Short mmCIF file of C-alpha atoms in Angstrom, two decimals:
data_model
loop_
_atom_site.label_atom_id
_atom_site.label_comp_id
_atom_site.label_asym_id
_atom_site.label_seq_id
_atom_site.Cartn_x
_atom_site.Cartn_y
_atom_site.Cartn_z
CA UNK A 1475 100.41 80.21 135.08
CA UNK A 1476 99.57 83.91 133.45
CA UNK A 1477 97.61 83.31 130.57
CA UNK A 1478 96.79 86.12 127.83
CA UNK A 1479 93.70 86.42 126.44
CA UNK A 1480 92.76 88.86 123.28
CA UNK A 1481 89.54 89.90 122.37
CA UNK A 1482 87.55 91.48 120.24
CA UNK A 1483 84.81 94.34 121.85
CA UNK A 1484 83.12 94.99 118.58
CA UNK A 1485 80.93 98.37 118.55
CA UNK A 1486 81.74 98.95 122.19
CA UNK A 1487 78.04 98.31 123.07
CA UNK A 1488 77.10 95.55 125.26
CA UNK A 1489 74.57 94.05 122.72
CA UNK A 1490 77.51 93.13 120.42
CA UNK A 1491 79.87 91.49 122.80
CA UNK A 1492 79.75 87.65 122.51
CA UNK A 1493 78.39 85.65 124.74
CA UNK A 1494 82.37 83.95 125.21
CA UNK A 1495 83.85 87.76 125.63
CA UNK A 1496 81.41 88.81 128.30
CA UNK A 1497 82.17 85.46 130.39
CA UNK A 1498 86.27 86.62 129.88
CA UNK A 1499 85.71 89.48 130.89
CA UNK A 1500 83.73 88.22 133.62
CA UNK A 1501 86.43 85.90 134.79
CA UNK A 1502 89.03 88.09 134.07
CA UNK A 1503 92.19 89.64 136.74
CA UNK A 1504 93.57 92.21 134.52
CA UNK A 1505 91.34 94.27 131.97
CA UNK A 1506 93.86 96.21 129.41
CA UNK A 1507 91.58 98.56 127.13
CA UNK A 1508 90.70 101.62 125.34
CA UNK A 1509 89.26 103.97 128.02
CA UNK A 1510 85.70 104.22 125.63
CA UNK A 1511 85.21 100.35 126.76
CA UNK A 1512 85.38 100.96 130.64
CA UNK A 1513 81.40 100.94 130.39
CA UNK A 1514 82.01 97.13 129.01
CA UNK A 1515 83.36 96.56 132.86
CA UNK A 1516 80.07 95.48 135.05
CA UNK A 1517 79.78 97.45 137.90
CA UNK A 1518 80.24 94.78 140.47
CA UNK A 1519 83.48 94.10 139.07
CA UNK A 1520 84.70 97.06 138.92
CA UNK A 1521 87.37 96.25 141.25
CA UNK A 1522 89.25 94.13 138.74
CA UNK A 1523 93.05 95.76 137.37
CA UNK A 1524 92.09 98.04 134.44
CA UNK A 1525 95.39 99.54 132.13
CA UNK A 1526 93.99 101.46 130.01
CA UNK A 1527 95.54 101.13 126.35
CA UNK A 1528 97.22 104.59 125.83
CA UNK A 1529 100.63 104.57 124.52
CA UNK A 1530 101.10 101.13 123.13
CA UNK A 1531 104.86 100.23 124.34
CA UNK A 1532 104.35 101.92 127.64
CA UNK A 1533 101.08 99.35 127.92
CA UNK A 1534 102.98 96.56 126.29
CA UNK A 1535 105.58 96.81 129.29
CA UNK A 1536 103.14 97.02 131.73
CA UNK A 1537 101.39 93.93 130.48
CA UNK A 1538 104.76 91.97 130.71
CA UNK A 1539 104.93 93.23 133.87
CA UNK A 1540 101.85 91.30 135.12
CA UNK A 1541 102.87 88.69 132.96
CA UNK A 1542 105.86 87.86 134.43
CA UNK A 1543 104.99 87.98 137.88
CA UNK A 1544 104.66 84.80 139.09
CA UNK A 1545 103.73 85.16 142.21
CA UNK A 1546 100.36 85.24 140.82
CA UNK A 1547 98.07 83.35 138.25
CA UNK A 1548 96.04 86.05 136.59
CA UNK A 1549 94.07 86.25 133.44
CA UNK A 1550 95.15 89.40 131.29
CA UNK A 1551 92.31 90.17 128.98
CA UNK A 1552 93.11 92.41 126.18
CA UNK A 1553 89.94 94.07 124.84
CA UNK A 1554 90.47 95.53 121.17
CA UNK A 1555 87.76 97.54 118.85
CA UNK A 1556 86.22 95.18 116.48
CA UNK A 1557 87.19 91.78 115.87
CA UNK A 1558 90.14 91.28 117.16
CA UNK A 1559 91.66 89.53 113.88
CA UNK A 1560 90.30 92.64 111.48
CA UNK A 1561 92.83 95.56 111.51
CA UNK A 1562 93.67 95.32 114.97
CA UNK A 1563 96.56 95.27 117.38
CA UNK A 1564 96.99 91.39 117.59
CA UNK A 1565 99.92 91.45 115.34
CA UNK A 1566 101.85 94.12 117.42
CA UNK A 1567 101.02 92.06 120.50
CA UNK A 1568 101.88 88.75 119.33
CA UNK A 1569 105.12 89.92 118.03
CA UNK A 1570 105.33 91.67 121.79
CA UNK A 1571 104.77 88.53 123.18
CA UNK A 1572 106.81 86.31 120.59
CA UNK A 1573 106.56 82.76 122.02
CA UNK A 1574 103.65 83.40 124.65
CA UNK A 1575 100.72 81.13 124.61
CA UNK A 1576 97.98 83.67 123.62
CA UNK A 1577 94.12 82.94 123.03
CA UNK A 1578 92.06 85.09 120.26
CA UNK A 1579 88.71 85.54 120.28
CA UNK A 1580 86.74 87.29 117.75
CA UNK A 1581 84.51 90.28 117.52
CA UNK A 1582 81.70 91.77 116.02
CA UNK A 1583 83.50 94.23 113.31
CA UNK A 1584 82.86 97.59 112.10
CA UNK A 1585 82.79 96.40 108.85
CA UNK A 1586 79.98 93.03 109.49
CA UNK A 1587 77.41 95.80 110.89
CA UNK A 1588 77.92 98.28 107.94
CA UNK A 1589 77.50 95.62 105.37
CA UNK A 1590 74.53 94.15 107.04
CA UNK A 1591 72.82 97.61 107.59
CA UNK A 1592 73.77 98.28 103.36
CA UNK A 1593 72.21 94.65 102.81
CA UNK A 1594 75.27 93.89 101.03
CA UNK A 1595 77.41 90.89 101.06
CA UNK A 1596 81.92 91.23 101.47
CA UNK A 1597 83.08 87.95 100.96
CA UNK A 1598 84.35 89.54 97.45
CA UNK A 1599 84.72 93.15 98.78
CA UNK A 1600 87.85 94.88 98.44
CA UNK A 1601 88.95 96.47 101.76
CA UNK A 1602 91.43 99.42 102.10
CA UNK A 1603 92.25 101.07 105.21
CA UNK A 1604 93.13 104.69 105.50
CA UNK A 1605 93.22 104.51 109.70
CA UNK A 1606 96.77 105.76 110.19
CA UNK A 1607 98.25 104.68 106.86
CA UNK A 1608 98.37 106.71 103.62
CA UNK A 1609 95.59 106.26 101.19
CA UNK A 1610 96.82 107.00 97.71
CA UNK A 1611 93.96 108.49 95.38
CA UNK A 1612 95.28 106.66 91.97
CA UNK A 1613 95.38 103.28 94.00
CA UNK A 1614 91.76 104.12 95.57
CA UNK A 1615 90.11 104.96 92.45
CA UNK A 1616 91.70 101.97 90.53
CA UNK A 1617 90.34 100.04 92.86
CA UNK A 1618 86.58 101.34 93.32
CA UNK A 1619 86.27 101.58 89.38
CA UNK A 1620 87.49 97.26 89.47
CA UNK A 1621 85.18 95.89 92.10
CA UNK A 1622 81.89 96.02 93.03
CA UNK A 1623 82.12 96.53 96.51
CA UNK A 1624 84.78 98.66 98.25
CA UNK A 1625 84.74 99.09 102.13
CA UNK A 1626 87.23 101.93 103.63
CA UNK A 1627 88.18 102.11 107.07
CA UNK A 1628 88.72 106.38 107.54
CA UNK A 1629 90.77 108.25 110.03
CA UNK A 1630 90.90 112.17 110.16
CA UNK A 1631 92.96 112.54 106.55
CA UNK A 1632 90.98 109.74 104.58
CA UNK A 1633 87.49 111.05 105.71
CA UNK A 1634 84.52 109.89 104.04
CA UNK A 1635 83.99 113.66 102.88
CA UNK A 1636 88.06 113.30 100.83
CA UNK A 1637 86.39 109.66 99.69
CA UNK A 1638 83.51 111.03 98.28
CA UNK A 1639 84.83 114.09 96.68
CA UNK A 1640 87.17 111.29 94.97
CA UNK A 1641 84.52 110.08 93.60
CA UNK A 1642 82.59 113.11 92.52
CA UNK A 1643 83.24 112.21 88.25
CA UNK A 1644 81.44 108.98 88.84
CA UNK A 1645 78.11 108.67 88.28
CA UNK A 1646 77.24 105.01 89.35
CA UNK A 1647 78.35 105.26 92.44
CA UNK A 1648 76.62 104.41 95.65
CA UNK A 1649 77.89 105.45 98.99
CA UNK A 1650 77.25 103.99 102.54
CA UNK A 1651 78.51 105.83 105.69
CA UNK A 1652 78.52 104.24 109.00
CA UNK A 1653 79.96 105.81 112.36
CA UNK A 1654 79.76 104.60 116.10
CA UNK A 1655 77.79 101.81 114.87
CA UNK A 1656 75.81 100.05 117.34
CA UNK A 1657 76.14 103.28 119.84
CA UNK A 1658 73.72 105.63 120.83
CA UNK A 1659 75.06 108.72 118.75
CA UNK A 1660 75.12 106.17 115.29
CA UNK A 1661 75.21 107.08 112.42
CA UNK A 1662 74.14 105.45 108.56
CA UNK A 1663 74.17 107.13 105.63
CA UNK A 1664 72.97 106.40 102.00
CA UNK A 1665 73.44 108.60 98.69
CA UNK A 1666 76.02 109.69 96.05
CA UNK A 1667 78.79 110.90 96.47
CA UNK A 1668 78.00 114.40 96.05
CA UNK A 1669 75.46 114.04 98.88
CA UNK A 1670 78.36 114.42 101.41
CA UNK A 1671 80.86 117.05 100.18
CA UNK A 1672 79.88 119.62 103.20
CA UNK A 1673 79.10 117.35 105.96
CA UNK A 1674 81.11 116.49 109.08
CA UNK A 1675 81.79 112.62 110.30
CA UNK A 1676 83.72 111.21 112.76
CA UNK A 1677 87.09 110.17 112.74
CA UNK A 1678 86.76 106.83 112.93
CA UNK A 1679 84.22 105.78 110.65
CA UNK A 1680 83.95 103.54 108.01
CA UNK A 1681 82.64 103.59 104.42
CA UNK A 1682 81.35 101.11 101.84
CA UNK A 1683 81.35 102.49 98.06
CA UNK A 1684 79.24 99.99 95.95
CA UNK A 1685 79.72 100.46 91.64
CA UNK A 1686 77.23 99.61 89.58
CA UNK A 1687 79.64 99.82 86.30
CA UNK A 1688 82.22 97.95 86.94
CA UNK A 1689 85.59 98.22 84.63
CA UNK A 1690 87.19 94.57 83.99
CA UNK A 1691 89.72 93.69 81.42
CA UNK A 1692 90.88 90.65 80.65
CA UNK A 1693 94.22 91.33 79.24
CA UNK A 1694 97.91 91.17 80.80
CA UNK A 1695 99.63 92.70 78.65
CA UNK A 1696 98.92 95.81 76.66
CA UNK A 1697 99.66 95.03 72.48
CA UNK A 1698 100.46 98.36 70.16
CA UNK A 1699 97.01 98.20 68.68
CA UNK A 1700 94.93 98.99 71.77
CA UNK A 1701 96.92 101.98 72.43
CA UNK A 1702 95.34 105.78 70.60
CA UNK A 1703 98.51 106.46 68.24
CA UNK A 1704 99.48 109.64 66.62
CA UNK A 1705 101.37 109.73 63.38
CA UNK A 1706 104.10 112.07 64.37
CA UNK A 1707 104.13 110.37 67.94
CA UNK A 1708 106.57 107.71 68.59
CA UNK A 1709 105.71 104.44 70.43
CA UNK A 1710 107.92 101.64 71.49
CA UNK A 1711 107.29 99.11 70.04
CA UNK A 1712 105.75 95.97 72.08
CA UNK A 1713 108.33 93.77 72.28
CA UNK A 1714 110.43 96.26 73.04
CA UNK A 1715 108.31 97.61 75.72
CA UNK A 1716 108.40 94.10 77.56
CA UNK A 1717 111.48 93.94 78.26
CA UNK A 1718 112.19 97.53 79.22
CA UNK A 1719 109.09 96.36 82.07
CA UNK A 1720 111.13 93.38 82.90
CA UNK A 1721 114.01 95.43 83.25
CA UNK A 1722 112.84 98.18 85.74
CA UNK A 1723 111.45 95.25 87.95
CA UNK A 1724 108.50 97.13 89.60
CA UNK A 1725 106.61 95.92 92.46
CA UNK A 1726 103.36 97.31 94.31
CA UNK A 1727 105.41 99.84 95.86
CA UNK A 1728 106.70 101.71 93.25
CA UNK A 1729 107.04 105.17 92.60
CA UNK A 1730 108.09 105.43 88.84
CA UNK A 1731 109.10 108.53 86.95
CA UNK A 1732 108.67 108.02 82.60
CA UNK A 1733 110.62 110.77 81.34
CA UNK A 1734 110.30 111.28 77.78
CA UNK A 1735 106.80 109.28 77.82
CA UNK A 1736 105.79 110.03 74.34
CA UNK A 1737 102.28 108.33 73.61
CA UNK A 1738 102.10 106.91 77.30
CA UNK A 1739 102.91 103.01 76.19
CA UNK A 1740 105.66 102.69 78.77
CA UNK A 1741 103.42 104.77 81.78
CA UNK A 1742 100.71 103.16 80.85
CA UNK A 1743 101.30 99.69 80.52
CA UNK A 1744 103.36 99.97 83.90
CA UNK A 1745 100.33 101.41 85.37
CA UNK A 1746 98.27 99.00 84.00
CA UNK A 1747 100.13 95.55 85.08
CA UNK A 1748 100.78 97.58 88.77
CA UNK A 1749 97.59 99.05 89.41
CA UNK A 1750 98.68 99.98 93.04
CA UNK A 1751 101.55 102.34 91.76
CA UNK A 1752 102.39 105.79 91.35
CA UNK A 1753 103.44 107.16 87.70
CA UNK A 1754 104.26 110.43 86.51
CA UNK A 1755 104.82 110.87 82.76
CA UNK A 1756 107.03 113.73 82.11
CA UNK A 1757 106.46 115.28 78.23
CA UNK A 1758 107.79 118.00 76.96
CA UNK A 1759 105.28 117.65 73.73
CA UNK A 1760 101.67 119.37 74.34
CA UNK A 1761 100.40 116.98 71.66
CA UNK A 1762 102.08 114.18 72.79
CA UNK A 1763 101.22 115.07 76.76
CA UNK A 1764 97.52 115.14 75.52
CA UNK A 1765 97.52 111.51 74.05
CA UNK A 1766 99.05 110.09 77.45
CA UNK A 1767 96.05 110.87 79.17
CA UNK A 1768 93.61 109.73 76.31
CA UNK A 1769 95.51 106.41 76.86
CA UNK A 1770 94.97 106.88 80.37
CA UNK A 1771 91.62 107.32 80.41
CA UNK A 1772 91.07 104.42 77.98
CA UNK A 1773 92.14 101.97 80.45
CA UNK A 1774 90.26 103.94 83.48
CA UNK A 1775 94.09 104.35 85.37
CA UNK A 1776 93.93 106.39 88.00
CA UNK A 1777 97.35 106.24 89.30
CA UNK A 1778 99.40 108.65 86.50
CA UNK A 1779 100.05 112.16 87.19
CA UNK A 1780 101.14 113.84 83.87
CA UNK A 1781 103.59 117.18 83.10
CA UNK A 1782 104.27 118.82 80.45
CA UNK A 1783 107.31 120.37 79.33
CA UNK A 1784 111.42 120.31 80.19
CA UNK A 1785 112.54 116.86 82.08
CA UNK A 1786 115.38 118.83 84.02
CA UNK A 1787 112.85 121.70 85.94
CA UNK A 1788 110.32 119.06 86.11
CA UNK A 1789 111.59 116.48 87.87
CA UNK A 1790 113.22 119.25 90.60
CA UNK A 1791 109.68 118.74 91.45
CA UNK A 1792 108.84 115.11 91.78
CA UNK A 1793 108.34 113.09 94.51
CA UNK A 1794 111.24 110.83 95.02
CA UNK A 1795 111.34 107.90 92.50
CA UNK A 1796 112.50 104.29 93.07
CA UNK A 1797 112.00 103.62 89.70
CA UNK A 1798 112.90 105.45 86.42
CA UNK A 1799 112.35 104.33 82.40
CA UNK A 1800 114.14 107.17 80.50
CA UNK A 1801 113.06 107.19 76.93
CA UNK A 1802 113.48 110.38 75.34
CA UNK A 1803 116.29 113.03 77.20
CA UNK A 1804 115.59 116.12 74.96
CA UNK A 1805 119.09 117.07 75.64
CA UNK A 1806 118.84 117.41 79.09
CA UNK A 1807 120.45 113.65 79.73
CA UNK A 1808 123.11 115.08 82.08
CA UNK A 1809 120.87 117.57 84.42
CA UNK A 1810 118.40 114.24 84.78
CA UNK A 1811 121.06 111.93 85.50
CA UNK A 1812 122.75 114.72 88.45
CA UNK A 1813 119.00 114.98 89.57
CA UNK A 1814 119.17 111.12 90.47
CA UNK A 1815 122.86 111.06 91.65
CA UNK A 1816 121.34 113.30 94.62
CA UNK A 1817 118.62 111.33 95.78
CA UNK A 1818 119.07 109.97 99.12
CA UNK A 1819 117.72 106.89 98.80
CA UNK A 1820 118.19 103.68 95.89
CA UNK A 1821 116.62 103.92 92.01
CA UNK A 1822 116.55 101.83 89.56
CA UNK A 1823 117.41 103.28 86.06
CA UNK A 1824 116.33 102.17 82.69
CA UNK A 1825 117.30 104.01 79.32
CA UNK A 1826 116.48 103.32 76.09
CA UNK A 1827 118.95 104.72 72.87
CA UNK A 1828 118.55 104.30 69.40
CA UNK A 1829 120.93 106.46 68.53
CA UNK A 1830 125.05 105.84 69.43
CA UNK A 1831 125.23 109.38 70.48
CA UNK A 1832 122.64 108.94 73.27
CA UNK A 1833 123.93 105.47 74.00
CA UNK A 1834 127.45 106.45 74.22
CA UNK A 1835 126.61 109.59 76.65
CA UNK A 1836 124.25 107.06 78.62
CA UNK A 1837 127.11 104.48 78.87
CA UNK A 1838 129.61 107.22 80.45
CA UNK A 1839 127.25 107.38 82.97
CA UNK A 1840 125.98 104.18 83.82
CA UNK A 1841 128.97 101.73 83.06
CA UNK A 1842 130.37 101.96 86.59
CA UNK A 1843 126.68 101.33 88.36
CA UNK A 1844 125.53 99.08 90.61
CA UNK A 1845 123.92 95.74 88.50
CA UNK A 1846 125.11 97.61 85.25
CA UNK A 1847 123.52 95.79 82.13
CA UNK A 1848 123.41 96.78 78.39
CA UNK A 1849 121.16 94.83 76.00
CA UNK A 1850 120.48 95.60 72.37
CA UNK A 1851 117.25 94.14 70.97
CA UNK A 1852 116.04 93.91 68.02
CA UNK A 1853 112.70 93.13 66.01
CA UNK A 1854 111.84 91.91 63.04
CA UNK A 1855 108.13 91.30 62.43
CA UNK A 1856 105.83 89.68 60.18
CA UNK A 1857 103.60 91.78 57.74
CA UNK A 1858 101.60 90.90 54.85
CA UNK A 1859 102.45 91.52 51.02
CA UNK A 1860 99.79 92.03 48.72
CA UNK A 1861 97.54 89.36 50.82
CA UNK A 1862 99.83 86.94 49.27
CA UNK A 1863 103.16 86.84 50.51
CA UNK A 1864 104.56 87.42 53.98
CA UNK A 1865 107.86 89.50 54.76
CA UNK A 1866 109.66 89.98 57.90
CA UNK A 1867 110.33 93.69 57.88
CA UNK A 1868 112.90 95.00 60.59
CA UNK A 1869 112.47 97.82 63.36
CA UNK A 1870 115.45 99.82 64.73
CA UNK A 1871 117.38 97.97 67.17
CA UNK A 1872 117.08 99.69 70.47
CA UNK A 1873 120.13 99.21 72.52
CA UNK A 1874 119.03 99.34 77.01
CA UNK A 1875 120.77 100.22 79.81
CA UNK A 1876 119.71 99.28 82.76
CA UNK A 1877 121.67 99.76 86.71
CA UNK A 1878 120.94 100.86 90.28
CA UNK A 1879 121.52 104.34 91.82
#
């Protein structure tokens, strides 16, 4: 019977093949690989099948093809770049070849020979990869500013030149930049960041980013008092601000407009809690605009894009949403709501109202929704009286609408 085996051909060299991937290549009929490998192919054997791994489902077919034939009883080796369980093909082929018997073994990865070159361990690295998928700078610099190691595999858009001009505000930053390791033409690279704004890499390389300040926080959830406040700035209040959160049910995908954002507590704290995210705070307040990013900044978030002035040009502007917390119109309540009855695809739409005029014209709109809801809460909170005595003093009731476009 056919039997498939994957592989992993770490640097391409022969010195970092395994000892059990040079014997399967050895013994194997059909060779299916990246036409950089065919030096892995010893010369005597050079007679063996080769397919070289171009297009992926015109390979894939041809692959079947040998497969299937059973007329013979061939091993198909499929040799992939570094370990073949690391940000490789396997899942593409497996799901291929749903319900075929199909042997993995590993590699020597891109990633093991940059760490051990940096002398640095990555059992409690955080890995991103920017190799054909789209590497959002919020996300990236949340995440280099909360771990201590950060490894990022690059492609032609997320070079390690864009990574390190990312990263040109930070000054306790290290950066390590490995390409064609364990090739002839390597190369390894050590500075900061600023070391590699003009120089040239490789596509394919691969880049560890090692912070010596590391920004932790222990809390979930963001209370009124660790946010900068204004006097003339309004803030909703905590409680409040919970279940507006609960309400927009954001995930790690998210892409979340705040319109009317006021001091930032609802961008913020959404930012905060979904690190991976992308906000923008629309403010049509300078003042107001400028404390946003102070609370920003405070809690080192990356991932908020701020803009000031009206909600109705603004948002023209704005990447599609899936998400949307409206908490101050500014009059413009009917332009904002025709901007999201055009989007092509589905948002979900959260408005707060204290007053009844801004509920009722939000109701009008929203009543007939998909997953309409209306809930009025209100607060009433503890405070102290002369040291002594403890009232309950009440807040506004804030009445929220919540439904899907």
């Amino acid at each position: 019977m056919n039997e498939i085996i994957i592989a992993g051909a770490g640097s391409g060299s022969q010195e970092h093949l395994t000892p059990e991937v040079k014997n399967e290549i050895n013994k194997a009929d059909v060779v299916v690989l990246n036409s950089r490998f065919l030096k892995l192919i010893p010369f005597a054997q050079k007679g063996k099948k080769i397919i070289i791994l171009d297009d992926f489902n015109e390979t894939f077919e041809k692959i079947k093809n040998e497969y299937e034939n059973k007329n013979k009883n061939e091993k198909i080796l499929i040799l992939l770049s570094g370990d073949s369980c690391f940000y490789s093909l396997l899942p593409l082929i497996k799901k291929f070849f749903e319900n075929k018997k199909i042997k993995v073994l590993p590699g020597l990865s891109s990633l093991q020979i940059l760490c051990a070159k940096a002398g640095e361990v990555w059992n409690d690295a955080k890995i991103l990869s920017g190799h054909g998928r789209d590497l959002n700078a919020g996300n990236f610099l949340n995440v280099v500013e909360r771990n201590k190691i950060t490894i990022v595999l690059c492609d032609k858009k997320n070079s390690p030149v864009w990574l390190a001009e990312k990263l040109k505000n930070f000054d306790d930053i290290e950066i390590f930049i490995g390409s064609n390791l364990g090739n002839e033409n390597e190369i390894f690279l050590h500075g900061k960041p600023q070391d590699f704004f003009y120089k040239n890499f490789p596509e394919l390389s691969i880049v560890l980013i090692k912070n010596n300040a590391v920004y932790s926080s222990d809390k979930k959830f963001l209370r009124d008092g660790d946010f900068f406040r204004e006097k003339d700035i309004v803030m909703t209040n905590e409680n409040v601000r919970a279940v507006i959160l609960e309400k927009l049910e954001l995930n790690s995908k998210s892409l979340f407009w705040d319109i009317g954002a006021g001091s930032g507590s609802i961008s913020v704290s959404a930012a905060y809690e979904n690190l991976s995210i992308e906000v923008h705070a629309v403010e049509r307040n300078a003042k107001a605009a400028e404390l946003i990013s102070k609370n920003a900044a405070k809690f080192h978030l990356h991932n908020i894009k701020i803009y000031e002035g009206s909600a109705g040009k603004i948002i023209k502007n704005l990447p599609a949403p899936t998400h949307v917390f409206i908490g101050g119109s500014g009059g413009e309540m009917k332009e904002i709501f025709e901007n999201l009855a055009n989007l092509k695809s589905p948002v979900r739409v959260v408005i707060a109202c204290v007053t009844l005029e801004n509920f009722s014209q939000a109701y009008s709109i929203m009543k007939d929704l998909k997953n309409f809801e209306a809930v009025q809460i209100s607060v009433t909170s503890s405070r102290s009286l002369n040291n002594e005595l403890t009232l309950m003093k009440a807040n506004n009731p804030v009445l929220i609408l919540s439904a899907d476009f």
